[in-house]
Coordinates of C-alpha atoms in Angstrom, one line a residue:
X843 CA -11.7 44.6 25.0
X844 CA -9.7 43.5 22.5
X845 CA -11.1 40.0 23.2
X846 CA -14.5 41.2 22.1
X847 CA -15.4 41.5 18.4
X848 CA -14.8 45.0 16.3
X849 CA -18.6 45.6 17.0
X850 CA -19.2 45.0 20.1
X851 CA -16.2 47.1 21.2
X852 CA -17.7 50.2 19.1
X853 CA -21.4 49.4 20.9
X854 CA -19.8 49.4 24.2
X855 CA -17.8 52.7 23.6
X856 CA -20.7 54.8 22.7
X857 CA -22.7 53.7 25.8
X858 CA -20.0 54.8 27.3
X859 CA -19.2 58.1 25.7
X860 CA -23.6 58.7 25.9
X861 CA -24.0 58.0 29.5
X862 CA -20.3 60.4 30.0
X863 CA -21.7 63.2 28.0
X864 CA -25.5 62.7 29.7
X865 CA -24.0 63.0 33.3
X866 CA -21.7 65.8 32.2
X867 CA -24.4 68.6 33.1
X868 CA -24.0 67.6 37.0
X869 CA -20.6 70.1 37.0
X870 CA -23.1 72.5 36.1
X871 CA -25.5 71.9 38.7
X872 CA -23.2 73.7 41.5
X873 CA -23.5 73.2 45.5
X874 CA -26.8 73.9 45.6
X875 CA -27.9 70.4 44.0
X876 CA -28.4 68.0 46.3
X877 CA -25.0 66.1 45.8
X878 CA -25.3 64.7 49.7
X879 CA -28.2 63.3 48.7
X880 CA -27.0 61.2 45.3
X881 CA -23.8 60.0 47.1
X882 CA -25.5 58.3 49.8
X883 CA -27.8 56.7 47.2
X884 CA -24.4 55.7 45.1
X885 CA -23.5 54.2 48.3
X886 CA -26.4 52.2 48.6
X887 CA -26.9 51.1 45.5
X888 CA -23.5 50.0 45.4
X889 CA -23.6 48.1 49.4
X890 CA -26.7 46.3 48.0
X891 CA -24.6 45.0 44.4
X892 CA -22.4 44.1 47.3
X893 CA -24.4 41.9 49.2
X894 CA -26.1 40.3 46.3
X895 CA -22.3 38.8 45.5
X896 CA -21.5 38.5 48.9
X897 CA -24.8 37.7 50.4
X898 CA -25.3 37.5 54.4
X899 CA -25.5 34.1 56.2
X900 CA -28.5 31.9 55.4
X901 CA -30.1 34.1 52.6
X902 CA -28.5 33.4 49.2
X903 CA -29.2 35.7 46.0
X904 CA -28.1 33.0 42.7
X905 CA -26.1 34.6 40.0
X906 CA -28.9 34.1 37.7
X907 CA -31.1 37.1 39.3
X908 CA -31.7 39.9 37.4
X909 CA -29.0 42.0 37.1
X910 CA -29.5 44.9 39.9
X911 CA -32.8 43.5 40.5
X912 CA -32.1 43.8 44.1
X913 CA -30.7 47.6 44.2
X914 CA -33.4 48.9 41.6
X915 CA -35.4 50.4 44.5
X916 CA -32.4 52.7 45.4
X917 CA -31.7 53.9 41.6
X918 CA -35.9 54.4 40.9
X919 CA -35.7 56.3 44.7
X920 CA -32.5 58.2 42.8
X921 CA -34.7 58.7 39.3
X922 CA -37.2 60.1 41.7
X923 CA -35.4 62.6 44.0
X924 CA -31.9 64.1 41.4
X925 CA -31.8 65.6 38.7
X926 CA -31.1 63.4 35.7
X927 CA -27.5 63.8 35.4
X928 CA -27.4 62.9 39.2
X929 CA -29.3 60.1 38.5
X930 CA -27.4 59.0 36.1
X931 CA -24.0 59.2 38.2
X932 CA -26.0 57.3 41.3
X933 CA -25.7 54.1 39.1
X934 CA -22.2 54.5 38.3
X935 CA -20.2 53.0 41.4
X936 CA -21.9 50.4 42.4
X937 CA -21.7 48.9 38.6
X938 CA -18.0 49.1 38.8
X939 CA -17.2 47.8 41.7
X940 CA -20.0 44.7 41.0
X941 CA -18.1 41.2 40.3
X942 CA -17.6 40.6 36.6
X943 CA -17.0 37.4 35.1
X944 CA -14.4 36.6 32.4
X945 CA -13.5 36.8 29.8
X946 CA -13.2 40.9 28.9
X947 CA -14.1 41.6 32.7
X948 CA -13.6 45.3 32.1
X949 CA -15.3 45.7 29.6
X950 CA -18.6 43.8 31.0
X951 CA -18.5 46.7 33.9
X952 CA -18.3 49.8 31.9
X953 CA -21.1 48.4 29.7
X954 CA -23.4 48.0 33.3
X955 CA -22.7 51.4 34.2
X956 CA -23.4 53.0 31.0
X957 CA -26.2 51.2 30.7
X958 CA -27.7 51.5 34.3
X959 CA -26.5 55.7 33.9
X960 CA -28.1 56.3 30.6
X961 CA -31.6 54.2 31.8
X962 CA -31.7 55.9 34.9
X963 CA -30.9 59.6 32.9
X964 CA -33.7 58.1 30.6
X965 CA -36.0 57.7 33.2
X966 CA -35.0 60.6 35.1
X967 CA -35.5 62.4 32.6
X968 CA -39.3 61.5 31.8
X969 CA -40.1 61.6 35.3
X970 CA -39.4 65.3 35.9
X971 CA -41.1 66.1 32.2
X972 CA -44.3 64.3 33.1
X973 CA -44.3 65.0 37.1
X974 CA -43.6 68.4 37.0
X975 CA -42.0 70.2 40.2
X976 CA -41.9 68.9 43.7
X977 CA -44.2 65.8 42.7
X978 CA -43.3 64.1 46.1
X979 CA -45.1 66.4 48.1
X980 CA -48.4 65.2 49.8
X981 CA -50.8 67.1 47.9
X982 CA -49.1 65.2 44.9
X983 CA -48.3 62.0 45.8
X984 CA -51.5 60.2 44.5
X985 CA -51.3 61.4 41.2
X986 CA -47.3 60.5 41.3
X987 CA -48.3 57.2 40.9
X988 CA -48.3 57.1 36.8
X989 CA -44.8 59.2 36.2
X990 CA -43.2 56.9 38.5
X991 CA -44.8 53.5 36.6
X992 CA -44.1 55.3 33.4
X993 CA -40.3 55.9 34.8
X994 CA -39.8 52.2 35.9
X995 CA -41.1 51.2 32.1
X996 CA -38.5 53.3 30.7
X997 CA -35.8 52.6 32.5
X998 CA -36.4 48.6 31.6
X999 CA -37.2 49.7 28.0
X1000 CA -33.6 51.3 27.3
X1001 CA -32.0 48.3 29.4
X1002 CA -33.7 46.0 27.1
X1003 CA -32.4 48.4 24.0
X1004 CA -29.2 47.8 25.0
X1005 CA -29.1 44.6 25.6
X1006 CA -30.5 43.6 22.9
X1007 CA -27.6 45.6 21.0
X1008 CA -25.0 44.0 22.4
X1009 CA -26.3 40.8 22.0
X1010 CA -26.2 41.6 18.2
X1011 CA -22.7 42.8 18.4
X1012 CA -20.9 40.7 20.9
X1013 CA -22.9 37.3 21.0
X1014 CA -23.4 37.5 17.1
X1015 CA -27.9 37.1 17.9
X1016 CA -30.1 38.3 14.8
X1017 CA -31.8 41.5 15.3
X1018 CA -35.0 39.8 14.5
X1019 CA -34.5 37.7 17.7
X1020 CA -31.9 39.7 19.5
X1021 CA -34.8 41.7 21.3
X1022 CA -37.2 38.9 22.0
X1023 CA -38.6 38.8 25.4
X1024 CA -36.0 41.3 26.9
X1025 CA -38.6 44.0 27.9
X1026 CA -42.0 41.6 29.1
X1027 CA -39.8 39.2 30.8
X1028 CA -38.8 41.2 33.4
X1029 CA -41.1 44.2 33.0
X1030 CA -43.8 42.9 36.1
X1031 CA -40.4 42.9 38.4
X1032 CA -39.5 46.6 37.2
X1033 CA -42.6 47.9 37.8
X1034 CA -43.2 46.5 41.5
X1035 CA -40.0 47.7 42.1
X1036 CA -41.1 51.4 41.0
X1037 CA -43.7 51.2 43.5
X1038 CA -40.7 50.4 46.4
X1039 CA -38.7 52.9 44.6
X1040 CA -41.5 55.6 44.9
X1041 CA -41.9 54.7 48.5
X1042 CA -38.5 54.6 49.2
X1043 CA -37.9 58.3 48.0
X1044 CA -41.1 60.4 49.7
X1045 CA -40.0 58.8 53.3
X1046 CA -36.4 59.6 51.9
X1047 CA -38.0 63.1 52.1
X1048 CA -40.6 62.8 54.9
X1049 CA -39.9 64.4 58.7
X1050 CA -38.5 60.9 59.0
X1051 CA -35.2 61.3 57.0
X1052 CA -33.2 58.6 55.0
X1053 CA -33.1 56.0 57.4
X1054 CA -36.8 55.7 57.9
X1055 CA -36.0 54.8 53.9
X1056 CA -33.9 51.9 54.6
X1057 CA -36.4 50.3 55.9
X1058 CA -38.4 49.4 52.4
X1059 CA -34.8 47.5 51.1
X1060 CA -34.9 44.5 53.2
X1061 CA -38.4 43.3 52.4
X1062 CA -37.5 43.7 48.4
X1063 CA -34.0 42.2 48.9
X1064 CA -36.4 39.3 50.5
X1065 CA -38.9 39.1 47.5
X1066 CA -35.9 39.2 45.1
X1067 CA -34.4 35.8 47.5
X1068 CA -37.7 34.4 47.0
X1069 CA -38.2 35.0 43.3
X1070 CA -34.3 33.8 42.9
X1071 CA -35.2 30.6 45.0
X1072 CA -38.2 30.0 42.6
X1073 CA -36.1 30.2 39.4
X1074 CA -33.4 28.4 40.8
X1075 CA -36.0 25.6 41.7
X1076 CA -37.2 25.5 38.3
X1077 CA -34.0 24.9 36.4
X1078 CA -33.7 22.0 39.3
X1079 CA -36.1 20.9 37.8
X1080 CA -35.2 21.0 34.6
X1081 CA -31.7 19.6 35.1
X1082 CA -34.2 16.8 36.9
X1083 CA -36.2 16.1 33.8
X1084 CA -32.9 16.4 31.4
X1085 CA -31.1 14.0 33.0
X1086 CA -33.8 10.9 33.2
X1087 CA -34.6 11.6 29.4
X1088 CA -31.0 11.7 28.5
X1089 CA -30.2 8.1 30.2
X1090 CA -33.6 7.1 28.2
X1091 CA -32.1 7.8 25.1
X1092 CA -28.6 6.3 26.0
X1093 CA -30.1 2.6 26.9
X1094 CA -33.3 3.1 24.2
X1095 CA -30.9 5.1 21.1
X1096 CA -33.7 3.7 18.1
X1097 CA -36.3 6.1 20.0
X1098 CA -33.8 8.4 20.9
X1099 CA -35.9 12.1 20.7
X1100 CA -39.5 10.4 21.2
X1101 CA -39.9 12.1 24.9
X1102 CA -39.6 15.3 23.7
X1103 CA -41.4 14.9 21.0
X1104 CA -44.3 13.3 23.0
X1105 CA -44.3 16.3 25.6
X1106 CA -44.7 18.7 22.6
X1107 CA -47.4 17.0 21.3
X1108 CA -48.9 16.6 24.9
X1109 CA -48.4 20.5 24.9
X1110 CA -50.6 21.0 21.5
X1111 CA -53.2 18.7 22.9
X1112 CA -53.3 20.6 26.6
X1113 CA -53.5 24.1 24.8
X1114 CA -56.1 23.1 22.3
X1115 CA -58.0 21.7 25.7
X1116 CA -57.7 25.2 26.9
X1117 CA -56.2 24.0 30.0
X1118 CA -54.0 26.0 32.2
X1119 CA -50.9 26.7 31.9
X1120 CA -49.6 24.6 34.8
X1121 CA -51.3 21.6 33.8
X1122 CA -50.3 22.2 30.4
X1123 CA -46.2 22.7 31.9
X1124 CA -47.4 19.3 33.6
X1125 CA -48.4 17.2 30.8
X1126 CA -45.3 18.5 28.8
X1127 CA -43.2 16.8 31.1
X1128 CA -45.3 13.8 31.7
X1129 CA -45.0 13.1 28.0
X1130 CA -41.6 13.7 28.1
X1131 CA -40.5 11.7 30.8
X1132 CA -43.9 8.1 29.8
X1133 CA -40.9 5.8 28.8
X1134 CA -38.4 6.6 31.9
X1135 CA -39.4 3.2 33.1
X1136 CA -37.6 1.4 30.2
X1137 CA -34.7 2.5 32.5
X1138 CA -35.6 -0.6 34.3
X1139 CA -36.3 -2.7 31.2
X1140 CA -33.4 -5.5 30.1
X1141 CA -31.1 -3.2 27.4
X1142 CA -31.0 -6.3 25.2
X1143 CA -34.7 -6.5 25.1
X1144 CA -34.5 -2.8 24.3
X1145 CA -31.6 -3.4 21.3
X1146 CA -33.7 -7.2 20.1
X1147 CA -33.9 -7.2 16.3
X1148 CA -36.8 -9.5 16.1
X1149 CA -39.9 -10.2 17.3
X1150 CA -40.4 -10.3 21.1
X1151 CA -41.5 -13.6 23.2
X1152 CA -44.7 -13.3 25.1
X1153 CA -42.3 -13.6 28.4
X1154 CA -40.2 -10.6 27.0
X1155 CA -43.6 -8.9 26.0
X1156 CA -44.7 -9.0 29.6
X1157 CA -41.1 -7.9 31.0
X1158 CA -41.5 -5.2 28.4
X1159 CA -44.9 -4.6 29.3
X1160 CA -43.7 -3.9 33.1
X1161 CA -42.1 -0.1 32.1
X1162 CA -45.0 2.0 33.0
X1163 CA -44.5 0.2 36.4
X1164 CA -41.2 0.8 36.6
X1165 CA -41.8 4.5 35.8
X1166 CA -43.8 5.0 38.3
X1167 CA -41.5 3.7 40.8
X1168 CA -38.4 5.7 39.4
X1169 CA -40.3 9.1 39.5
X1170 CA -42.8 8.3 42.3
X1171 CA -40.1 10.6 44.8
X1172 CA -39.9 13.1 42.6
X1173 CA -42.6 15.5 44.5
X1174 CA -42.7 19.1 41.6
X1175 CA -44.3 16.2 39.2
X1176 CA -48.0 15.8 40.2
X1177 CA -49.9 14.2 38.0
X1178 CA -47.4 13.6 36.1
X1179 CA -46.9 10.3 37.9
X1180 CA -50.1 8.8 36.9
X1181 CA -49.1 9.5 33.0
X1182 CA -46.2 7.5 33.2
X1183 CA -48.3 4.9 35.1
X1184 CA -51.0 4.6 32.6
X1185 CA -50.3 6.1 29.1
X1186 CA -50.8 2.5 27.9
X1187 CA -54.4 2.0 28.9
X1188 CA -56.8 1.7 26.7
X1189 CA -60.7 2.9 26.9
X1190 CA -62.1 -0.5 26.4
X1191 CA -60.2 -1.9 29.3
X1192 CA -58.0 -3.8 27.1
X1193 CA -54.2 -2.1 28.2
X1194 CA -51.8 -2.2 30.8
X1195 CA -50.8 -2.0 33.5
X1196 CA -53.9 -2.1 35.4
X1197 CA -56.4 -2.8 32.9
X1198 CA -58.4 0.7 33.6
X1199 CA -61.6 1.5 30.9
X1200 CA -63.1 4.6 30.0
X1201 CA -62.9 7.7 33.0
X1202 CA -61.0 5.6 34.9
X1203 CA -58.2 6.3 33.0
X1204 CA -56.6 9.5 34.1
X1205 CA -56.9 12.7 31.5
X1206 CA -53.0 13.1 32.2
X1207 CA -52.7 9.9 30.9
X1208 CA -54.9 9.8 27.8
X1209 CA -53.0 12.9 26.6
X1210 CA -49.9 11.1 26.6
X1211 CA -51.4 7.8 25.1
X1212 CA -52.6 10.0 21.7
X1213 CA -49.3 11.8 21.9
X1214 CA -47.4 8.9 22.3
X1215 CA -49.1 7.0 19.6
X1216 CA -49.0 10.1 16.9
X1217 CA -45.4 10.3 17.5
X1218 CA -44.8 6.6 17.1
X1219 CA -46.5 7.1 13.8
X1220 CA -44.9 9.7 12.1
X1221 CA -40.9 8.9 13.4
X1222 CA -38.4 7.8 11.4
X1223 CA -36.9 4.8 12.2
X1224 CA -34.0 2.3 11.2
X1225 CA -36.3 -0.2 10.2
X1226 CA -39.5 1.6 8.5
X1227 CA -39.8 5.3 7.6
X1228 CA -42.6 7.6 9.1
X1229 CA -46.2 7.7 8.2
X1230 CA -47.2 11.0 6.9
X1231 CA -49.0 13.2 9.5
X1232 CA -52.9 13.1 7.9
X1233 CA -52.2 9.5 7.6
X1234 CA -51.3 9.0 11.5
X1235 CA -54.3 11.2 12.7
X1236 CA -56.9 9.1 10.3
X1237 CA -55.2 5.7 12.2
X1238 CA -55.7 8.0 16.1
X1239 CA -59.6 8.8 14.7
X1240 CA -60.1 5.0 13.1
X1241 CA -59.0 3.7 17.3
X1242 CA -60.7 6.4 18.9
X1243 CA -63.4 5.4 21.4
X1244 CA -61.8 2.2 21.4
X1245 CA -58.3 2.6 22.6
X1246 CA -58.0 6.4 22.4
X1247 CA -60.3 9.3 24.4
X1248 CA -62.2 10.6 21.1
X1249 CA -61.6 14.3 22.7
X1250 CA -57.7 14.2 22.8
X1251 CA -57.6 12.6 19.2
X1252 CA -60.1 15.9 18.1
X1253 CA -57.7 18.1 20.5
X1254 CA -54.5 17.0 18.4
X1255 CA -56.2 17.2 15.1
X1256 CA -57.8 20.6 15.3
X1257 CA -53.6 21.3 16.8
X1258 CA -52.0 19.8 14.1
X1259 CA -54.1 21.6 11.7
X1260 CA -53.8 24.9 13.0
X1261 CA -50.0 24.6 13.6
X1262 CA -48.7 21.6 12.1
X1263 CA -45.8 19.1 13.2
X1264 CA -42.5 19.8 12.9
X1265 CA -40.5 16.7 14.3
X1266 CA -36.5 16.4 14.8
X1267 CA -35.3 13.8 12.7
X1268 CA -34.3 10.7 15.3
X1269 CA -32.7 8.0 13.2
X1270 CA -29.0 7.2 15.1
X1271 CA -26.6 7.9 13.1
X1272 CA -25.1 4.8 12.9
X1273 CA -28.2 3.4 11.4
X1274 CA -28.6 2.7 7.7
X1275 CA -31.7 4.8 5.7
X1276 CA -34.5 3.4 4.5
X1277 CA -34.4 1.9 1.2
X1278 CA -36.3 3.3 -1.3
X1279 CA -40.5 2.2 -1.3
X1280 CA -42.0 2.2 -5.1
X1281 CA -45.7 2.2 -3.1
X1282 CA -45.2 4.9 -0.8
X1283 CA -45.8 3.5 2.3
X1284 CA -43.6 1.8 5.2
X1285 CA -40.5 -0.4 3.3
X1286 CA -41.6 -4.0 3.8
X1287 CA -39.2 -6.2 6.4
X1288 CA -39.3 -9.3 8.4
X1289 CA -40.1 -7.4 11.4
X1290 CA -42.9 -5.2 10.3
X1291 CA -46.7 -7.6 11.8
X1292 CA -48.3 -8.0 8.4
X1293 CA -52.0 -6.2 8.3
X1294 CA -54.7 -8.9 9.4
X1295 CA -51.9 -11.3 10.9
X1296 CA -52.9 -12.9 14.3
X1297 CA -50.3 -10.8 16.3
X1298 CA -50.9 -7.5 13.9
X1299 CA -54.5 -7.0 16.0
X1300 CA -57.3 -4.2 14.5
X1301 CA -57.4 -2.2 18.3
X1302 CA -54.8 0.7 17.1
X1303 CA -51.7 1.9 15.1
X1304 CA -49.6 -1.4 13.9
X1305 CA -46.7 -1.8 15.2
X1306 CA -47.4 0.0 18.7
X1307 CA -51.0 -0.4 20.0
X1308 CA -51.7 -4.1 18.7
X1309 CA -54.7 -5.6 20.0
X1310 CA -54.6 -8.3 22.8
X1311 CA -54.8 -12.1 22.3
X1312 CA -56.4 -12.2 25.6
X1313 CA -57.9 -10.0 28.3
X1314 CA -55.1 -7.3 28.0
X1315 CA -53.4 -5.4 25.5
X1316 CA -50.3 -6.9 23.8
X1317 CA -48.4 -4.4 22.3
X1318 CA -45.9 -6.2 19.1
X1319 CA -43.8 -3.8 17.5
X1320 CA -41.7 -3.7 15.5
X1321 CA -38.9 -2.2 17.2
X1322 CA -39.3 -3.4 20.9
X1323 CA -38.6 0.7 21.5
X1324 CA -41.7 1.4 20.2
X1325 CA -43.7 -0.7 23.2

């Protein structure tokens, strides 16, 4: 514990002493207390902890699973069956025997044991106060559900309070945010496992005996395994997205962070439209990965200083198709693949790569197109300053109906008015800052198309969504990374 800050050592020491005070009255219970049940439940809890860290062949509980979640029905069965001091002792052996990470392995084990002991003692005290004597007999069983759920809630609440305290003292987390999400994040699983613990306790006291109660644990173990596998898969999905974004940022340093901001704006539009949360997440990922096809574009084009030739522009406009090919085999992206392919289509049919028109363009692509254009206009680049948000929104409204879906433009404008926009700075570290501009607008430069020029166009925000010179829209951007 010497490696821990003094405040953390004090917090752990205080929790251990409090747990000892709560469990000490067990010595006065005498031989008539249910010592056999307490010892059996303690051994069962230790066994569950061992299985969690040394899983059965073919079944693996990832280390990220919430602590003691797989053994929670056993702890709650002790809460429902035992006096509070014995319920506190039930959790100690398993917590002390469970593996712990370095540094401060001993301190982690002591903290885990004290935390569980205090939580089980509090939950048992509440259950006894609310449920009364002999609550698990048949006449009382329907009415014991509410006390059982209250005890499960109390157990989680005590754990959340102690977890927040150790975050503040050991990790230096701000007190205002240390407890945020700790109770809400795991309350649902705790309530479900509270019912399983109640079932375990009822079977334990039934004519079938403790052996029947053991039948409740395998389904709970498998359910925890399923939840853990789901979270592990989601973590793998996030890692895949991060890797693709990092690859694009490394190749096109002038638009670093652009994908994350487009994903944020896409999510704002989706929420303003009232889309379900799963589709909102898909649109966020679509915004993040919309330019992944730039991995297939020659680096010299992405970093070219001057305007692109027609041939170079044609190569650049292949990036949506490259992106679609890159992510085509990633099943979890869903409709995000369509957004990656079609986010440069226009409502008037003059976009690319397929020249889709109006409702032919997938909804997800229409969302990402607006988010993409908005961030392009409001981002600072090495060759120009960002436009103010009101100016960018005005430009989007001007182009609504021709280039952008008016519904998406209105949704973004409403979301910005309600929540504001706070983008991260994206100017590369080695890029020179923009010179002062006396007019307040973008600084002049040879790489910026002049207003009204043949290459500037009138169909969208200048420098990113330019008007076509033929059947399809041509993007003459001030920087190749803007395409």
